Short mmCIF file of C-alpha atoms in Angstrom, two decimals:
data_model
loop_
_atom_site.label_atom_id
_atom_site.label_comp_id
_atom_site.label_asym_id
_atom_site.label_seq_id
_atom_site.Cartn_x
_atom_site.Cartn_y
_atom_site.Cartn_z
CA UNK A 12 97.01 124.57 129.92
CA UNK A 13 97.29 126.49 126.95
CA UNK A 14 100.38 124.38 125.53
CA UNK A 15 98.08 121.09 125.23
CA UNK A 16 95.80 122.46 123.55
CA UNK A 17 97.89 124.00 121.25
CA UNK A 18 100.46 121.32 120.52
CA UNK A 19 97.25 118.05 120.74
CA UNK A 20 95.17 120.84 119.14
CA UNK A 21 94.43 118.60 115.64
CA UNK A 22 93.86 115.38 118.60
CA UNK A 23 91.38 117.25 120.28
CA UNK A 24 89.51 118.67 117.37
CA UNK A 25 88.73 115.06 115.80
CA UNK A 26 87.91 114.01 119.50
CA UNK A 27 85.01 117.44 119.69
CA UNK A 28 83.62 115.93 116.19
CA UNK A 29 83.45 112.58 117.48
CA UNK A 30 81.27 113.79 120.27
CA UNK A 31 79.26 116.63 117.68
CA UNK A 32 78.13 113.27 115.31
CA UNK A 33 77.50 111.31 118.78
CA UNK A 34 75.22 113.60 119.80
CA UNK A 35 73.49 113.39 116.39
CA UNK A 36 73.32 109.92 116.37
CA UNK A 37 71.60 109.97 119.83
CA UNK A 38 68.95 112.97 118.99
CA UNK A 39 67.14 113.92 116.75
CA UNK A 40 66.35 112.58 112.99
CA UNK A 41 68.24 114.10 110.31
CA UNK A 42 68.89 113.30 107.26
CA UNK A 43 71.83 111.67 105.94
CA UNK A 44 72.69 114.74 103.06
CA UNK A 45 72.70 117.21 106.04
CA UNK A 46 74.76 114.70 107.76
CA UNK A 47 76.88 114.12 105.06
CA UNK A 48 77.52 118.03 104.56
CA UNK A 49 78.52 118.49 108.45
CA UNK A 50 80.75 116.37 108.72
CA UNK A 51 82.72 117.87 105.41
CA UNK A 52 82.41 120.38 106.58
CA UNK A 53 84.11 119.71 109.92
CA UNK A 54 86.52 117.41 108.37
CA UNK A 55 87.38 120.58 106.18
CA UNK A 56 87.82 122.68 109.08
CA UNK A 57 90.21 120.19 110.69
CA UNK A 58 92.54 120.15 107.91
CA UNK A 59 92.39 123.79 107.10
CA UNK A 60 93.36 124.51 111.28
CA UNK A 61 96.10 121.45 111.39
CA UNK A 62 98.22 124.58 108.84
CA UNK A 63 97.66 127.69 111.28
CA UNK A 64 99.09 127.47 115.24
CA UNK A 65 101.05 125.07 115.53
CA UNK A 66 104.00 125.28 117.21
CA UNK A 67 106.75 122.51 118.26
CA UNK A 68 107.53 120.87 121.76
CA UNK A 69 106.20 117.59 123.92
CA UNK A 70 103.80 116.24 126.58
CA UNK A 71 103.17 113.74 128.99
CA UNK A 72 107.04 113.53 129.13
CA UNK A 73 108.02 112.08 126.29
CA UNK A 74 105.12 110.26 125.21
CA UNK A 75 103.37 112.79 123.37
CA UNK A 76 105.62 114.77 120.56
CA UNK A 77 105.42 117.09 117.47
CA UNK A 78 107.58 119.48 115.52
CA UNK A 79 106.72 120.59 112.11
CA UNK A 80 107.13 117.16 109.84
CA UNK A 81 104.94 115.46 112.46
CA UNK A 82 102.20 118.01 111.24
CA UNK A 83 103.09 117.88 108.02
CA UNK A 84 102.11 113.92 108.28
CA UNK A 85 98.78 114.36 109.97
CA UNK A 86 97.78 116.92 107.65
CA UNK A 87 98.35 114.28 104.81
CA UNK A 88 96.35 112.19 106.71
CA UNK A 89 93.77 114.98 107.18
CA UNK A 90 93.04 115.58 103.53
CA UNK A 91 93.12 111.97 102.48
CA UNK A 92 90.19 111.61 105.10
CA UNK A 93 88.38 114.35 103.42
CA UNK A 94 88.67 112.93 100.05
CA UNK A 95 88.08 109.47 100.98
CA UNK A 96 85.04 111.16 102.62
CA UNK A 97 83.87 113.39 99.50
CA UNK A 98 83.74 109.48 97.43
CA UNK A 99 81.40 107.98 99.82
CA UNK A 100 78.89 110.63 99.65
CA UNK A 101 76.91 108.94 97.66
CA UNK A 102 77.39 105.40 98.75
CA UNK A 103 76.54 106.78 102.29
CA UNK A 104 73.42 108.41 101.18
CA UNK A 105 71.59 105.49 100.94
CA UNK A 106 73.36 103.96 103.64
CA UNK A 107 71.55 102.99 107.59
CA UNK A 108 74.08 104.60 109.64
CA UNK A 109 75.62 107.14 108.73
CA UNK A 110 77.31 108.88 111.71
CA UNK A 111 78.71 105.24 112.34
CA UNK A 112 80.91 105.49 109.88
CA UNK A 113 82.29 108.64 110.21
CA UNK A 114 82.53 107.47 113.82
CA UNK A 115 84.51 105.20 113.45
CA UNK A 116 86.55 106.94 110.71
CA UNK A 117 87.72 109.16 112.82
CA UNK A 118 87.87 107.36 115.78
CA UNK A 119 90.64 105.56 113.62
CA UNK A 120 92.29 108.44 112.30
CA UNK A 121 92.77 109.73 116.44
CA UNK A 122 94.73 106.70 116.50
CA UNK A 123 96.71 107.19 113.59
CA UNK A 124 97.45 110.68 115.27
CA UNK A 125 98.39 109.57 118.48
CA UNK A 126 100.71 106.84 116.86
CA UNK A 127 102.51 109.46 114.49
CA UNK A 128 103.04 111.56 117.61
CA UNK A 129 104.47 109.21 120.00
CA UNK A 130 107.94 109.39 121.72
CA UNK A 131 107.42 105.99 123.93
CA UNK A 132 106.69 102.42 122.69
CA UNK A 133 102.96 101.83 125.04
CA UNK A 134 101.82 105.22 123.37
CA UNK A 135 102.64 104.24 120.00
CA UNK A 136 100.82 101.00 120.51
CA UNK A 137 97.46 102.60 122.03
CA UNK A 138 97.20 104.60 119.22
CA UNK A 139 97.70 101.34 116.82
CA UNK A 140 95.09 99.21 118.47
CA UNK A 141 92.72 102.87 117.96
CA UNK A 142 93.38 103.25 114.74
CA UNK A 143 93.10 99.01 113.86
CA UNK A 144 90.26 97.70 115.55
CA UNK A 145 87.20 100.53 114.36
CA UNK A 146 88.66 99.80 111.30
CA UNK A 147 87.55 96.02 111.36
CA UNK A 148 83.87 97.18 111.83
CA UNK A 149 84.47 99.74 108.81
CA UNK A 150 85.01 97.01 106.54
CA UNK A 151 81.99 94.77 107.81
CA UNK A 152 79.54 98.52 106.71
CA UNK A 153 78.41 96.41 103.55
CA UNK A 154 75.97 94.54 106.25
CA UNK A 155 74.17 92.98 103.47
CA UNK A 156 77.31 91.26 101.85
CA UNK A 157 78.64 88.22 103.58
CA UNK A 158 82.34 89.21 101.67
CA UNK A 159 81.61 92.61 103.37
CA UNK A 160 81.55 90.00 106.99
CA UNK A 161 84.51 87.93 105.66
CA UNK A 162 86.83 90.50 105.32
CA UNK A 163 86.37 92.08 108.72
CA UNK A 164 86.88 88.54 110.40
CA UNK A 165 89.65 88.03 108.21
CA UNK A 166 91.34 91.96 109.10
CA UNK A 167 90.52 91.44 112.57
CA UNK A 168 92.75 87.96 113.04
CA UNK A 169 95.46 89.59 111.08
CA UNK A 170 95.57 92.62 113.42
CA UNK A 171 95.32 90.94 115.74
CA UNK A 172 98.17 88.05 115.23
CA UNK A 173 100.11 91.94 114.05
CA UNK A 174 98.74 93.17 117.12
CA UNK A 175 100.74 90.25 119.51
CA UNK A 176 103.91 90.51 117.47
CA UNK A 177 104.24 94.09 117.89
CA UNK A 178 103.02 93.99 122.01
CA UNK A 179 105.81 90.86 122.37
CA UNK A 180 108.11 92.76 120.88
CA UNK A 181 108.04 95.57 122.92
CA UNK A 182 107.93 93.41 126.11
CA UNK A 183 110.76 91.93 124.89
CA UNK A 184 112.52 95.93 124.07
CA UNK A 185 111.71 97.32 127.84
CA UNK A 186 113.34 93.95 129.46
CA UNK A 187 116.38 94.84 127.20
CA UNK A 188 116.39 98.45 127.59
CA UNK A 189 114.93 98.92 130.40
CA UNK A 190 112.70 101.86 129.15
CA UNK A 191 109.80 102.67 126.75
CA UNK A 192 111.03 106.17 125.28
CA UNK A 193 112.23 106.83 122.23
CA UNK A 194 115.01 109.06 122.93
CA UNK A 195 115.87 107.08 126.12
CA UNK A 196 115.83 103.97 124.37
CA UNK A 197 118.55 104.56 121.57
CA UNK A 198 121.34 104.63 123.44
CA UNK A 199 121.19 101.30 124.65
CA UNK A 200 120.56 99.29 121.34
CA UNK A 201 123.39 97.65 120.99
CA UNK A 202 123.33 94.96 118.62
CA UNK A 203 123.18 91.73 121.06
CA UNK A 204 120.96 88.86 120.37
CA UNK A 205 118.09 89.78 122.76
CA UNK A 206 117.33 92.72 120.80
CA UNK A 207 117.73 92.09 117.07
CA UNK A 208 114.74 88.47 117.86
CA UNK A 209 112.72 91.94 119.54
CA UNK A 210 113.47 93.95 116.67
CA UNK A 211 112.28 90.90 113.85
CA UNK A 212 109.40 90.80 115.92
CA UNK A 213 108.12 94.43 115.90
CA UNK A 214 109.47 94.12 112.12
CA UNK A 215 107.15 91.20 111.49
CA UNK A 216 104.28 93.90 113.34
CA UNK A 217 104.64 96.78 110.70
CA UNK A 218 104.77 94.54 108.05
CA UNK A 219 101.65 93.13 108.75
CA UNK A 220 99.78 96.96 109.06
CA UNK A 221 101.28 97.51 105.89
CA UNK A 222 101.54 94.37 103.44
CA UNK A 223 104.97 93.20 103.27
CA UNK A 224 105.76 89.87 102.02
CA UNK A 225 105.12 87.34 102.92
CA UNK A 226 103.30 89.26 106.29
CA UNK A 227 101.00 90.13 102.83
CA UNK A 228 97.91 87.55 102.01
CA UNK A 229 95.20 89.35 104.27
CA UNK A 230 94.78 91.98 102.15
CA UNK A 231 93.19 91.26 98.60
CA UNK A 232 91.01 89.33 100.39
CA UNK A 233 90.01 92.40 102.28
CA UNK A 234 90.03 94.89 99.37
CA UNK A 235 87.33 92.70 97.57
CA UNK A 236 85.48 92.26 100.71
CA UNK A 237 85.39 95.35 102.69
CA UNK A 238 83.10 98.95 100.56
CA UNK A 239 85.21 100.71 98.08
CA UNK A 240 85.81 103.33 100.91
CA UNK A 241 87.23 101.71 103.18
CA UNK A 242 89.41 99.53 101.14
CA UNK A 243 90.50 102.56 99.29
CA UNK A 244 91.34 104.18 103.25
CA UNK A 245 93.02 100.85 104.25
CA UNK A 246 95.13 100.85 101.12
CA UNK A 247 96.59 105.04 101.50
CA UNK A 248 95.66 106.23 104.62
CA UNK A 249 96.34 103.48 107.32
CA UNK A 250 99.43 102.15 105.30
CA UNK A 251 100.65 105.50 105.22
CA UNK A 252 99.88 106.14 108.81
CA UNK A 253 101.91 103.37 109.41
CA UNK A 254 104.83 104.05 107.23
CA UNK A 255 105.53 107.46 109.48
CA UNK A 256 105.15 105.79 111.84
CA UNK A 257 107.97 102.89 110.92
CA UNK A 258 110.08 105.47 109.86
CA UNK A 259 110.37 107.44 113.00
CA UNK A 260 111.12 104.05 115.09
CA UNK A 261 113.42 102.86 112.91
CA UNK A 262 115.35 106.32 112.41
CA UNK A 263 115.06 107.40 116.20
CA UNK A 264 114.89 103.90 118.00
CA UNK A 265 117.11 100.88 116.20
CA UNK A 266 119.46 103.29 114.03
CA UNK A 267 122.91 101.79 115.76
CA UNK A 268 120.92 98.58 114.36
CA UNK A 269 120.81 100.34 110.82
CA UNK A 270 123.22 97.53 109.85
CA UNK A 271 121.32 94.64 110.65
CA UNK A 272 118.31 95.96 109.68
CA UNK A 273 119.48 97.26 106.36
CA UNK A 274 119.40 93.43 105.59
CA UNK A 275 116.31 92.68 106.27
CA UNK A 276 114.84 95.49 104.29
CA UNK A 277 116.91 94.35 101.37
CA UNK A 278 115.32 90.72 101.74
CA UNK A 279 111.59 92.13 102.28
CA UNK A 280 111.62 94.93 100.18
CA UNK A 281 112.53 92.40 96.39
CA UNK A 282 110.35 89.89 97.10
CA UNK A 283 107.52 92.06 98.43
CA UNK A 284 108.05 94.15 94.63
CA UNK A 285 108.49 90.70 92.48
CA UNK A 286 105.24 89.11 94.66
CA UNK A 287 103.51 92.22 94.76
CA UNK A 288 103.43 92.58 90.35
CA UNK A 289 103.27 89.30 89.25
CA UNK A 290 100.61 88.80 91.58
CA UNK A 291 99.08 92.37 89.83
CA UNK A 292 99.10 90.64 86.50
CA UNK A 293 96.79 88.10 87.02
CA UNK A 294 94.21 90.01 88.50
CA UNK A 295 90.44 90.27 86.72
CA UNK A 296 89.32 92.54 89.96
CA UNK A 297 89.75 95.84 90.23
CA UNK A 298 90.28 95.94 93.40
CA UNK A 299 92.25 92.45 93.90
CA UNK A 300 94.26 94.53 91.22
CA UNK A 301 95.01 98.15 93.25
CA UNK A 302 95.54 95.53 96.55
CA UNK A 303 98.54 93.81 94.70
CA UNK A 304 99.34 96.97 93.41
CA UNK A 305 99.68 98.77 96.57
CA UNK A 306 102.03 95.61 98.23
CA UNK A 307 104.23 96.34 95.31
CA UNK A 308 104.36 99.85 96.06
CA UNK A 309 105.42 99.07 99.81
CA UNK A 310 108.07 97.61 97.99
CA UNK A 311 109.22 100.23 96.62
CA UNK A 312 108.88 102.32 100.07
CA UNK A 313 110.97 99.42 101.25
CA UNK A 314 114.16 100.95 98.86
CA UNK A 315 114.05 104.00 99.87
CA UNK A 316 113.49 103.52 103.42
CA UNK A 317 117.26 101.44 103.25
CA UNK A 318 118.47 104.57 102.72
CA UNK A 319 118.82 105.81 106.33
CA UNK A 320 119.03 109.46 106.22
CA UNK A 321 117.76 112.74 105.71
CA UNK A 322 116.80 112.36 102.52
CA UNK A 323 114.54 108.64 102.84
CA UNK A 324 112.76 110.33 105.30
CA UNK A 325 111.72 113.24 102.86
CA UNK A 326 111.17 110.84 100.16
CA UNK A 327 108.74 108.44 102.07
CA UNK A 328 106.81 111.90 103.07
CA UNK A 329 106.71 112.98 99.72
CA UNK A 330 106.06 109.55 98.30
CA UNK A 331 102.93 109.32 100.29
CA UNK A 332 102.01 112.54 99.64
CA UNK A 333 101.54 111.76 96.07
CA UNK A 334 99.89 107.97 96.35
CA UNK A 335 97.16 110.17 98.62
CA UNK A 336 95.97 111.98 95.03
CA UNK A 337 97.18 109.22 92.89
CA UNK A 338 95.48 105.98 94.57
CA UNK A 339 92.73 107.71 95.63
CA UNK A 340 92.08 109.17 91.60
CA UNK A 341 91.80 105.63 90.90
CA UNK A 342 89.84 104.34 93.90
CA UNK A 343 87.48 107.34 93.30
CA UNK A 344 86.56 106.06 90.16
CA UNK A 345 86.54 102.63 90.85
CA UNK A 346 83.44 103.59 94.34
CA UNK A 347 81.63 105.37 91.44
CA UNK A 348 81.82 101.85 89.07
CA UNK A 349 80.51 99.72 91.70
CA UNK A 350 77.92 102.22 93.35
CA UNK A 351 76.32 102.51 90.38
CA UNK A 352 76.22 99.61 88.54
CA UNK A 353 78.48 97.14 91.01
CA UNK A 354 80.71 96.17 88.38
CA UNK A 355 84.38 95.10 89.37
CA UNK A 356 86.38 93.18 87.19
CA UNK A 357 88.85 94.64 84.85
CA UNK A 358 86.56 92.91 81.57
CA UNK A 359 84.26 95.16 83.11
CA UNK A 360 86.43 98.32 82.03
CA UNK A 361 86.41 97.79 78.06
CA UNK A 362 85.26 100.65 76.04
CA UNK A 363 84.98 102.63 78.94
CA UNK A 364 86.35 105.85 77.14
CA UNK A 365 83.09 106.05 74.94
CA UNK A 366 80.44 105.91 78.03
CA UNK A 367 82.97 107.92 80.11
CA UNK A 368 85.71 109.42 78.68
CA UNK A 369 86.49 111.95 81.83
CA UNK A 370 86.33 109.27 83.90
CA UNK A 371 88.50 107.82 81.89
CA UNK A 372 91.39 110.00 81.63
CA UNK A 373 90.89 110.88 85.56
CA UNK A 374 91.75 106.86 86.34
CA UNK A 375 94.12 106.93 83.25
CA UNK A 376 96.37 109.63 84.66
CA UNK A 377 95.91 108.00 88.40
CA UNK A 378 97.42 104.91 86.47
CA UNK A 379 100.63 106.06 84.97
CA UNK A 380 101.18 108.31 88.73
CA UNK A 381 101.08 104.38 89.88
CA UNK A 382 102.91 103.34 87.32
CA UNK A 383 105.66 106.18 87.57
CA UNK A 384 105.38 107.49 83.98
CA UNK A 385 106.91 110.76 83.72
CA UNK A 386 106.13 113.20 83.94
CA UNK A 387 103.36 112.70 86.76
CA UNK A 388 103.80 112.89 90.03
CA UNK A 389 104.56 108.90 90.59
CA UNK A 390 107.84 109.16 89.18
CA UNK A 391 109.45 111.41 90.54
CA UNK A 392 108.04 110.33 93.76
CA UNK A 393 109.55 106.67 93.09
CA UNK A 394 112.80 108.69 91.50
CA UNK A 395 113.47 110.13 94.81
CA UNK A 396 113.07 106.86 96.83
CA UNK A 397 115.27 105.12 94.47
CA UNK A 398 117.73 107.85 94.92
CA UNK A 399 117.52 107.13 98.46
CA UNK A 400 118.26 103.66 97.99
CA UNK A 401 121.26 104.69 96.13
CA UNK A 402 122.52 106.20 98.99
CA UNK A 403 123.88 102.94 100.57
CA UNK A 404 125.53 102.33 97.31
CA UNK A 405 123.88 99.04 96.50
CA UNK A 406 123.14 99.22 93.06
CA UNK A 407 121.63 95.10 93.16
CA UNK A 408 118.54 96.85 94.88
CA UNK A 409 118.19 99.82 92.91
CA UNK A 410 118.24 97.40 89.42
CA UNK A 411 116.06 95.48 90.64
CA UNK A 412 113.53 97.99 91.94
CA UNK A 413 114.06 99.84 88.45
CA UNK A 414 113.67 96.76 86.19
CA UNK A 415 109.95 96.43 88.22
CA UNK A 416 108.74 99.16 87.27
CA UNK A 417 109.14 97.65 83.55
CA UNK A 418 107.16 95.32 84.49
CA UNK A 419 104.45 97.06 86.68
CA UNK A 420 104.37 99.37 83.64
CA UNK A 421 102.48 97.03 81.56
CA UNK A 422 99.47 95.83 84.11
CA UNK A 423 98.86 99.34 84.80
CA UNK A 424 98.97 99.57 81.24
CA UNK A 425 95.99 97.22 80.71
CA UNK A 426 93.58 98.65 82.38
CA UNK A 427 94.16 101.98 79.72
CA UNK A 428 94.62 99.37 77.00
CA UNK A 429 91.05 97.81 78.07
CA UNK A 430 89.56 101.09 78.66
CA UNK A 431 90.92 102.88 74.84
CA UNK A 432 91.11 100.36 73.29
CA UNK A 433 88.89 97.49 73.67
CA UNK A 434 85.55 96.78 73.05
CA UNK A 435 82.83 95.61 74.65
CA UNK A 436 79.46 94.90 73.63
CA UNK A 437 77.94 95.82 77.50
CA UNK A 438 80.19 98.95 78.20
CA UNK A 439 79.34 100.52 81.92
CA UNK A 440 76.48 103.17 81.01
CA UNK A 441 77.41 107.05 80.93
CA UNK A 442 77.10 107.69 84.87
CA UNK A 443 76.66 110.82 85.93
CA UNK A 444 79.29 111.84 88.60
CA UNK A 445 78.06 113.67 92.03
CA UNK A 446 79.41 116.60 93.25
CA UNK A 447 81.15 115.41 95.77
CA UNK A 448 82.41 113.19 93.67
CA UNK A 449 84.04 115.42 90.82
CA UNK A 450 85.07 117.99 93.86
CA UNK A 451 87.26 114.55 95.12
CA UNK A 452 88.56 114.08 91.25
CA UNK A 453 89.28 117.50 90.88
CA UNK A 454 92.10 117.46 94.58
CA UNK A 455 93.37 114.74 93.46
CA UNK A 456 94.48 115.59 89.34
CA UNK A 457 95.29 118.69 90.88
CA UNK A 458 97.96 117.66 93.98
CA UNK A 459 99.03 114.71 90.88
CA UNK A 460 100.07 118.21 88.69
CA UNK A 461 101.80 120.21 91.70
CA UNK A 462 103.23 117.80 93.70
CA UNK A 463 104.92 115.85 90.40
CA UNK A 464 105.35 119.96 89.11
CA UNK A 465 106.12 122.17 91.68
CA UNK A 466 109.95 120.92 93.06
CA UNK A 467 109.25 123.36 95.90
CA UNK A 468 106.90 120.62 97.56
CA UNK A 469 109.64 118.09 98.04
CA UNK A 470 111.96 120.51 98.64
CA UNK A 471 109.75 121.47 101.63
CA UNK A 472 109.67 118.32 102.49
CA UNK A 473 113.00 117.81 103.34
CA UNK A 474 113.67 120.98 104.30
CA UNK A 475 111.31 119.71 107.54
CA UNK A 476 113.10 116.64 107.62
CA UNK A 477 116.18 117.50 109.45
CA UNK A 478 117.48 115.80 112.74
CA UNK A 479 116.04 111.98 110.97
#
């Protein structure tokens, strides 16, 4: 019983928080501000608990696994969740369903945790569904806006199709190997035709979840229609969790098929970087711009995954950590501007520096990090991803990725130019930054600085990735 509590500590804490919020909802009336304070306090407690009293082990006949690397991945997601909650506070204060938002958010996070800790394909699938279905309701949380409902519909339809592909692939893998346990499955992978077809289905399902081209078509519409808080959650936390699970499945179950899936990831990474970059250049809506930016970032992550090594695992986890700080810093500014003014066009940010210098610098640092401009953390994140991909000796792939970094500089700097250099007859008025949003921005900027300058962060992650 003690082992059960220790090994599933993070999942149990989230479950307890969900029940606390549920009791508050069905109990006496309580103001939104008090609920927000309580929720943020509980999320901070959840994050702190993830760093103490951890053990390595397994439960339920290897269906649930945990080790230091998995714990770190969960802590990254918990940190991102806390930042999203802090950024959303001003928007949620005016909403009628604050407890419901946090219940859905935490149910999604709970599913992600089970997905990351899965040592069995069925446990993985259950975690994936638990993390996906509440997201559709969250995308529809702007109840008075039609585009929010459209975003939820597009997301649930795409998610259902991706889940169907995954489940079909899982059934074929079971038929080909006779087991669903990761540790046993790897010994039965021979690269036969049925197994390759099953892997293609699994890869397609994963590709939908993380917006890999050509499975990305839902992304921009859902990002634009969903509330900014949900968009930031989708772009960072949701994709980060699926990437963690994808790397685990790829390197533990399908390692014997590395030569086969390397070619697939090569093609997908090139397409994803190119399409993401080219479409990002054309976007006028800031949320759609960040959507295609995130698609391009996934392409760079796929380049790192092709390395199929301990370095690849460490570089992916390190980049996701940097991406949490960088993307959430950008979305924090966008969320504040959208909540106060309702303006979401790129042209709205012209002359932004004259009225909001602090927010301008926060957004600029975030965009520089996303672009990979040295000495920001994003540069080192992409450097390690490219170094991982270079481990296979395919310098064509590395060259294509590096050239696309130059393309990405153009569309990120286009936003920076609008902020600092372009004139605007109707600039965004001076905004008062709420306390919670200010705290979230400080966390993000400090995170970008620390992960970029402190080499021990990557070294620590690299030391945890032994055995992958």
